[in-house]
Amino acid sequence: RVAIFVCRTFIYICSMGQQFVHHTRQAIHDIRSKQLVQVGCAKCPASWAQWQDAVGVVLTLLLALMLCLEPILHCFGDESAVLFARRCEAGDRSIFVYSIFSSCAILMYFLLLTDLSVLSTRVSAYALVCFRVISEAALFLFGLTFFVVAFACAVSSLEQESADFEGIPKSGLQLFKM
């Protein structure tokens, strides 16, 4: 319990604190120098237009939300809980939302780690190939879904006795299993 508390405190103070100071300074500099970009219907600092900074801002917001929902902090005032307990009545109310923010923050950390792929040409080439393959895989999945829906509609309109193909959802599920 103590180790988890120390690690979370380190993340909140060092990681979130450093990210907050960095992005706040950058945003103030961009706003003062009028370097703003249009994103949707809002104007944002130009530095946030780069994907690394945008992910860093999202990570900072996720860490701030995690701090607000931290189960250990909610259990501090509970007399029935031990010191640094993660499970108590007050902490259990926010544990699910906290876990969602936590998993999103972990994904943001790993997304920022992909920037380190430039340190090695082999890793950089592998990352480049992976990004190219992901777009091709997405196109394949779109095509597969289109054909499964088309054949699910066709099969469910046939007169047949199989319970596995009664209706479009069941037909689609069976075709995806194949």
PDB file of N, CA and C in Angstrom, residues 110-111 114 125-143:
ATOM      1  N   PHE A 110       2.316   5.460 -23.567  1.00  0.00           N
ATOM      2  CA  PHE A 110       2.896   4.607 -24.599  1.00  0.00           C
ATOM      3  C   PHE A 110       2.873   5.285 -25.965  1.00  0.00           C
ATOM      4  N   LEU A 111       1.866   6.096 -26.220  1.00  0.00           N
ATOM      5  CA  LEU A 111       1.831   6.848 -27.471  1.00  0.00           C
ATOM      6  C   LEU A 111       2.987   7.837 -27.532  1.00  0.00           C
ATOM      7  N   THR A 114       6.331   6.235 -28.539  1.00  0.00           N
ATOM      8  CA  THR A 114       6.611   5.947 -29.949  1.00  0.00           C
ATOM      9  C   THR A 114       7.521   7.000 -30.557  1.00  0.00           C
ATOM     10  N   ALA A 125      12.253   2.136 -38.619  1.00  0.00           N
ATOM     11  CA  ALA A 125      11.712   1.457 -39.797  1.00  0.00           C
ATOM     12  C   ALA A 125      10.539   0.559 -39.411  1.00  0.00           C
ATOM     13  N   TYR A 126      10.665  -0.120 -38.287  1.00  0.00           N
ATOM     14  CA  TYR A 126       9.576  -0.980 -37.814  1.00  0.00           C
ATOM     15  C   TYR A 126       8.332  -0.150 -37.504  1.00  0.00           C
ATOM     16  N   ALA A 127       8.500   0.995 -36.832  1.00  0.00           N
ATOM     17  CA  ALA A 127       7.368   1.864 -36.510  1.00  0.00           C
ATOM     18  C   ALA A 127       6.716   2.392 -37.779  1.00  0.00           C
ATOM     19  N   LEU A 128       7.522   2.755 -38.769  1.00  0.00           N
ATOM     20  CA  LEU A 128       6.991   3.246 -40.033  1.00  0.00           C
ATOM     21  C   LEU A 128       6.159   2.170 -40.724  1.00  0.00           C
ATOM     22  N   VAL A 129       6.673   0.948 -40.759  1.00  0.00           N
ATOM     23  CA  VAL A 129       5.942  -0.167 -41.372  1.00  0.00           C
ATOM     24  C   VAL A 129       4.652  -0.440 -40.603  1.00  0.00           C
ATOM     25  N   CYS A 130       4.707  -0.393 -39.269  1.00  0.00           N
ATOM     26  CA  CYS A 130       3.508  -0.640 -38.456  1.00  0.00           C
ATOM     27  C   CYS A 130       2.421   0.380 -38.750  1.00  0.00           C
ATOM     28  N   PHE A 131       2.788   1.661 -38.862  1.00  0.00           N
ATOM     29  CA  PHE A 131       1.796   2.680 -39.154  1.00  0.00           C
ATOM     30  C   PHE A 131       1.200   2.495 -40.543  1.00  0.00           C
ATOM     31  N   ARG A 132       2.008   2.045 -41.499  1.00  0.00           N
ATOM     32  CA  ARG A 132       1.487   1.780 -42.846  1.00  0.00           C
ATOM     33  C   ARG A 132       0.548   0.578 -42.836  1.00  0.00           C
ATOM     34  N   VAL A 133       0.915  -0.445 -42.080  1.00  0.00           N
ATOM     35  CA  VAL A 133       0.117  -1.668 -42.036  1.00  0.00           C
ATOM     36  C   VAL A 133      -1.209  -1.426 -41.310  1.00  0.00           C
ATOM     37  N   ILE A 134      -1.212  -0.557 -40.305  1.00  0.00           N
ATOM     38  CA  ILE A 134      -2.439  -0.282 -39.560  1.00  0.00           C
ATOM     39  C   ILE A 134      -3.503   0.298 -40.487  1.00  0.00           C
ATOM     40  N   SER A 135      -3.132   1.201 -41.376  1.00  0.00           N
ATOM     41  CA  SER A 135      -4.116   1.761 -42.303  1.00  0.00           C
ATOM     42  C   SER A 135      -4.638   0.696 -43.258  1.00  0.00           C
ATOM     43  N   GLU A 136      -3.755  -0.185 -43.697  1.00  0.00           N
ATOM     44  CA  GLU A 136      -4.202  -1.271 -44.577  1.00  0.00           C
ATOM     45  C   GLU A 136      -5.105  -2.252 -43.831  1.00  0.00           C
ATOM     46  N   ALA A 137      -4.783  -2.533 -42.572  1.00  0.00           N
ATOM     47  CA  ALA A 137      -5.614  -3.424 -41.774  1.00  0.00           C
ATOM     48  C   ALA A 137      -6.994  -2.805 -41.528  1.00  0.00           C
ATOM     49  N   ALA A 138      -7.042  -1.497 -41.317  1.00  0.00           N
ATOM     50  CA  ALA A 138      -8.326  -0.821 -41.128  1.00  0.00           C
ATOM     51  C   ALA A 138      -9.175  -0.920 -42.397  1.00  0.00           C
ATOM     52  N   LEU A 139      -8.550  -0.760 -43.568  1.00  0.00           N
ATOM     53  CA  LEU A 139      -9.281  -0.912 -44.827  1.00  0.00           C
ATOM     54  C   LEU A 139      -9.799  -2.336 -44.988  1.00  0.00           C
ATOM     55  N   PHE A 140      -8.984  -3.318 -44.607  1.00  0.00           N
ATOM     56  CA  PHE A 140      -9.416  -4.713 -44.679  1.00  0.00           C
ATOM     57  C   PHE A 140     -10.616  -4.959 -43.778  1.00  0.00           C
ATOM     58  N   LEU A 141     -10.563  -4.440 -42.534  1.00  0.00           N
ATOM     59  CA  LEU A 141     -11.672  -4.636 -41.605  1.00  0.00           C
ATOM     60  C   LEU A 141     -12.943  -3.955 -42.097  1.00  0.00           C
ATOM     61  N   PHE A 142     -12.802  -2.779 -42.723  1.00  0.00           N
ATOM     62  CA  PHE A 142     -13.964  -2.114 -43.288  1.00  0.00           C
ATOM     63  C   PHE A 142     -14.572  -2.961 -44.407  1.00  0.00           C
ATOM     64  N   GLY A 143     -13.728  -3.478 -45.294  1.00  0.00           N
ATOM     65  CA  GLY A 143     -14.219  -4.325 -46.377  1.00  0.00           C
ATOM     66  C   GLY A 143     -14.857  -5.602 -45.861  1.00  0.00           C
TER      67      GLY A 143
END
